C-alpha positions as MATLAB code, in Angstrom:
seq = 'MSAQESGPNQYQAVDVTNPDGQGGFVFVCEHASRFIPEEYQDLGLDGDQVISHIAWDPGALAVAKKLSAAFDSPLVAGCLSRLLYDCNRPPHAFDAIPMVSEIHTIPGNQNLSFEDKRNRIDHIYIPFQDRLKSVIKQALANHPDLLIVTVHSFVPVYKGQKRAVEVGFLHDEDSRFVDAILDADEGGQFVVARNEPYGPEDGVTHTLRYHALPNGIPNVMIEIRNDLIQTDQQIDEMSDYLRALITKAVSSADLGAATKSTGANQ';
ca = [
       0.000    0.000    0.000;
       1.091    3.557   -0.629;
       1.769    6.322    1.858;
      -1.701    7.615    1.075;
      -3.305    4.580    2.698;
      -5.814    5.505    5.357;
      -6.833    1.984    6.314;
      -6.454    1.565   10.092;
      -7.798    4.987   11.014;
     -11.162    3.950    9.593;
     -11.396    1.055   12.024;
     -11.485    0.517   15.746;
      -8.076   -0.623   16.943;
      -9.040   -1.719   20.453;
     -12.075   -3.028   22.300;
     -12.678   -3.077   26.048;
     -15.031   -5.563   27.671;
     -16.312   -4.896   31.202;
     -14.287   -1.681   31.691;
     -15.747   -1.100   35.153;
     -15.153   -4.642   36.411;
     -14.169   -4.776   40.070;
     -12.349   -8.109   40.237;
      -8.842   -6.726   40.637;
      -7.412   -7.904   37.300;
      -6.808   -6.424   33.876;
      -6.833   -9.020   31.093;
      -5.199   -8.298   27.752;
      -5.444  -10.055   24.384;
      -3.235   -8.238   21.896;
      -3.671  -10.786   19.091;
      -7.428  -11.264   19.406;
      -8.393  -10.576   15.782;
      -7.362  -11.595   12.275;
      -9.288   -8.711   10.680;
      -7.480   -6.992    7.804;
      -9.391   -4.084    6.212;
     -10.358   -4.629    2.586;
      -8.083   -1.923    1.212;
      -5.038   -3.872    2.390;
      -5.973   -6.667   -0.043;
      -5.079   -9.296    2.578;
      -1.496   -7.994    2.485;
      -0.985  -10.177   -0.592;
      -1.605  -13.411    1.328;
      -3.803  -16.314    0.264;
      -7.049  -17.353    1.929;
      -5.494  -20.006    4.134;
      -2.768  -17.682    5.364;
      -5.075  -14.854    6.427;
      -7.116  -17.148    8.670;
      -4.082  -18.978   10.103;
      -2.123  -18.328   13.293;
       0.228  -15.907   11.541;
      -2.622  -13.382   11.475;
      -3.800  -13.811   15.091;
      -3.870  -16.096   18.152;
      -6.753  -18.539   17.552;
      -8.762  -19.288   20.678;
      -7.017  -16.698   22.838;
      -9.853  -14.164   22.835;
     -12.447  -16.786   23.771;
     -10.389  -17.848   26.787;
      -9.655  -14.237   27.752;
     -13.363  -13.366   27.644;
     -14.241  -16.242   29.944;
     -11.538  -15.216   32.413;
     -12.680  -11.597   32.267;
     -16.221  -12.700   33.095;
     -15.149  -15.163   35.787;
     -13.068  -12.537   37.584;
     -15.359   -9.566   36.819;
     -12.429   -7.640   35.344;
     -11.725   -5.553   32.240;
     -10.455   -7.142   29.053;
      -8.519   -5.039   26.531;
      -8.361   -6.687   23.098;
      -6.908   -5.767   19.727;
      -9.337   -5.465   16.814;
      -6.914   -5.717   13.883;
      -4.546   -8.431   12.703;
      -1.075   -8.464   14.179;
       0.191   -8.610   10.593;
      -0.784   -4.948   10.241;
       0.858   -4.102   13.563;
       1.727   -6.329   16.518;
       0.541   -4.447   19.606;
       2.830   -6.586   21.782;
       5.868   -4.996   20.129;
       7.303   -1.473   20.444;
       7.629    0.580   17.253;
      11.390    0.028   17.033;
      11.031   -3.789   17.051;
      11.934   -5.454   13.751;
       8.792   -7.590   13.889;
       6.305   -4.911   14.945;
       5.188   -4.874   11.300;
       6.450   -8.317   10.277;
       7.895   -8.810    6.818;
       8.072  -12.553    7.517;
       5.985  -14.600    9.952;
       7.379  -18.061   10.655;
       8.079  -19.251    7.064;
       5.547  -16.931    5.408;
       6.620  -13.779    3.579;
       4.103  -10.951    4.021;
       4.054   -9.162    0.628;
       2.057   -6.167    1.857;
       4.651   -5.398    4.525;
       7.649   -5.245    2.201;
       9.378   -1.944    1.435;
       6.997    0.198    3.491;
       7.745    3.901    3.583;
       8.238    5.841    6.801;
       4.761    7.327    6.265;
       3.196    3.871    5.891;
       4.787    2.668    9.126;
       3.919    5.873   10.953;
       0.303    5.531    9.863;
       0.023    2.063   11.374;
       1.740    3.121   14.586;
      -0.513    6.166   14.945;
      -3.763    4.336   14.224;
      -3.173    0.887   15.725;
      -0.373    0.791   18.290;
      -0.887    4.144   19.983;
      -4.690    3.857   20.418;
      -4.269    0.344   21.806;
      -1.598    1.381   24.293;
      -3.395    4.540   25.339;
      -6.621    2.654   26.028;
      -4.828   -0.087   27.936;
      -2.990    2.519   29.988;
      -6.247    4.250   30.905;
      -7.928    0.964   31.865;
      -4.979    0.044   34.093;
      -4.977    3.497   35.693;
      -8.674    3.215   36.532;
      -8.287   -0.330   37.846;
      -5.287    0.641   39.984;
      -7.274    3.441   41.597;
      -9.737    0.838   42.863;
      -7.328   -2.053   43.396;
      -3.778   -1.208   44.517;
      -3.149   -4.980   44.488;
      -4.042   -5.196   40.776;
      -2.834   -8.113   38.631;
      -2.249   -8.078   34.858;
      -2.823  -11.206   32.745;
      -2.196  -11.348   28.998;
      -3.569  -14.279   26.982;
      -1.981  -15.752   23.831;
      -1.916  -18.997   21.874;
       0.806  -20.801   19.929;
       1.014  -23.527   17.298;
       1.762  -27.179   18.179;
       4.459  -27.429   15.480;
       6.779  -24.513   14.746;
       9.245  -24.625   11.864;
       8.939  -28.400   11.820;
       9.534  -28.836   15.546;
       6.777  -30.322   17.726;
       6.209  -28.489   20.986;
       5.617  -30.589   24.087;
       4.589  -27.718   26.357;
       0.835  -27.121   26.469;
       0.569  -24.024   28.631;
       3.393  -21.569   29.162;
       3.505  -18.983   31.943;
       5.822  -16.166   30.929;
       7.360  -13.315   32.874;
      10.035  -10.687   32.471;
      11.917   -9.215   35.442;
       9.011   -9.674   37.866;
       8.379  -13.395   38.422;
       6.107  -13.130   41.491;
       2.856  -14.096   39.807;
       4.382  -16.867   37.698;
       6.157  -18.269   40.759;
       2.813  -18.409   42.577;
       1.050  -20.009   39.602;
       3.660  -22.729   39.176;
       3.646  -23.415   42.922;
      -0.144  -23.744   42.801;
      -0.198  -26.100   39.802;
      -0.361  -29.668   41.062;
       0.479  -31.097   37.654;
      -1.202  -33.714   35.537;
      -3.887  -31.821   33.644;
      -1.568  -29.960   31.285;
       2.152  -29.859   30.563;
       3.218  -26.454   31.839;
       6.509  -24.553   31.753;
       8.053  -21.233   32.691;
       8.969  -18.900   29.802;
       8.063  -21.467   27.140;
       7.645  -21.666   24.193;
       8.932  -18.076   24.262;
      10.665  -15.888   26.782;
      11.813  -12.299   27.301;
      14.746  -12.893   24.980;
      12.247  -13.331   22.129;
      10.834   -9.842   22.612;
       7.362  -11.069   23.597;
       7.001   -9.285   26.949;
       6.454   -5.728   25.702;
       3.035   -5.343   27.321;
       4.408   -6.558   30.654;
       7.455   -4.300   30.417;
       5.493   -1.239   29.327;
       2.473   -1.456   31.608;
       3.180   -3.813   34.524;
       6.814   -3.360   35.510;
       6.810    0.473   35.787;
       3.788    0.259   38.082;
       5.024   -2.664   40.192;
       2.042   -4.777   39.129;
       2.429   -8.583   39.389;
       1.839  -10.025   35.949;
       1.814  -13.095   33.744;
       1.685  -13.762   30.023;
      -0.187  -17.007   29.354;
       0.618  -18.959   26.176;
      -1.789  -21.802   25.299;
      -1.128  -24.388   22.590;
      -3.912  -23.673   20.146;
      -4.894  -27.274   19.423;
      -6.170  -27.315   23.016;
      -8.634  -24.444   22.519;
     -10.294  -25.241   19.206;
     -13.758  -26.287   20.397;
     -16.206  -24.742   22.853;
     -15.648  -27.651   25.227;
     -11.857  -27.232   25.075;
     -12.178  -23.507   25.661;
     -14.396  -24.128   28.690;
     -11.966  -26.711   30.073;
      -8.924  -24.465   29.605;
     -10.707  -21.438   31.047;
     -11.845  -23.430   34.089;
      -8.310  -24.738   34.600;
      -6.783  -21.260   34.413;
      -9.480  -19.727   36.603;
      -8.914  -22.314   39.330;
      -5.135  -22.062   39.051;
      -5.088  -18.259   39.191;
      -7.501  -18.255   42.133;
      -5.325  -20.700   44.046;
      -2.139  -18.784   43.216;
      -3.590  -15.477   44.394;
      -5.046  -16.913   47.587;
      -1.925  -18.844   48.559;
       0.794  -16.290   47.793;
       1.600  -12.820   49.062;
       2.104  -11.013   45.783;
       2.466   -7.626   47.472;
       0.657   -4.426   46.675;
       1.482   -2.662   43.440;
       3.842    0.269   43.914;
       2.977    3.120   41.611;
       5.848    4.610   39.705;
       6.347    8.222   38.758;
       7.752    7.103   35.433;
       6.697    8.093   31.940;
       3.963    5.513   31.708;
       1.795    7.104   34.401;
];
């Protein structure tokens, strides 16, 4: 697309469910949607590619919605495909507007001008981050012991390698919440791991680093293998598992009150 493209600013970049929820959590689903506006011509991809995992995190939004409802807490979700802009990446990240995803070249993201990139940042990334920031600020005012949970999904086979882990609990510098979750998990139902199948070194903890760490908020990024959340029954089972595990972790661990920072993200 040319620098004259106006695509994303015609569309809602972020949606908030239950903004006034009083449960003491903020849930986030950055890769909730595979929607690509018509003028982007599917970024040059074929029909199978634009509905595949490279465009979004299948099943993640359904799980996040159930957790939001179960804990009566806000859910902030992206409304556009991460192929247009990945809201879990800062603008300087090489894969914020990916030219390649896994083994798939993204034709519509090749050779973008500064104006093209700026347009996507201004109309996708910034509105998403601003809305998430405001939701967190409101929730913190009511719950100084706020917790942030982001929900993602991943493919069972990546670049030809089968992944054994079924649910990953990721953290960056603050491991309090993940420590409590792993201590609370009695094992058996799912194969779980810390910082798998990705970790901070893969650049996947931007939301945690940008919104949780500066405010001292305990946090976790949950990665679910997407073959486990394909049906309504699977989604219910995974949501029930995570709800029970989070409840046990919070009740059995002293996560400490969030300490508000005077940093730039206030």
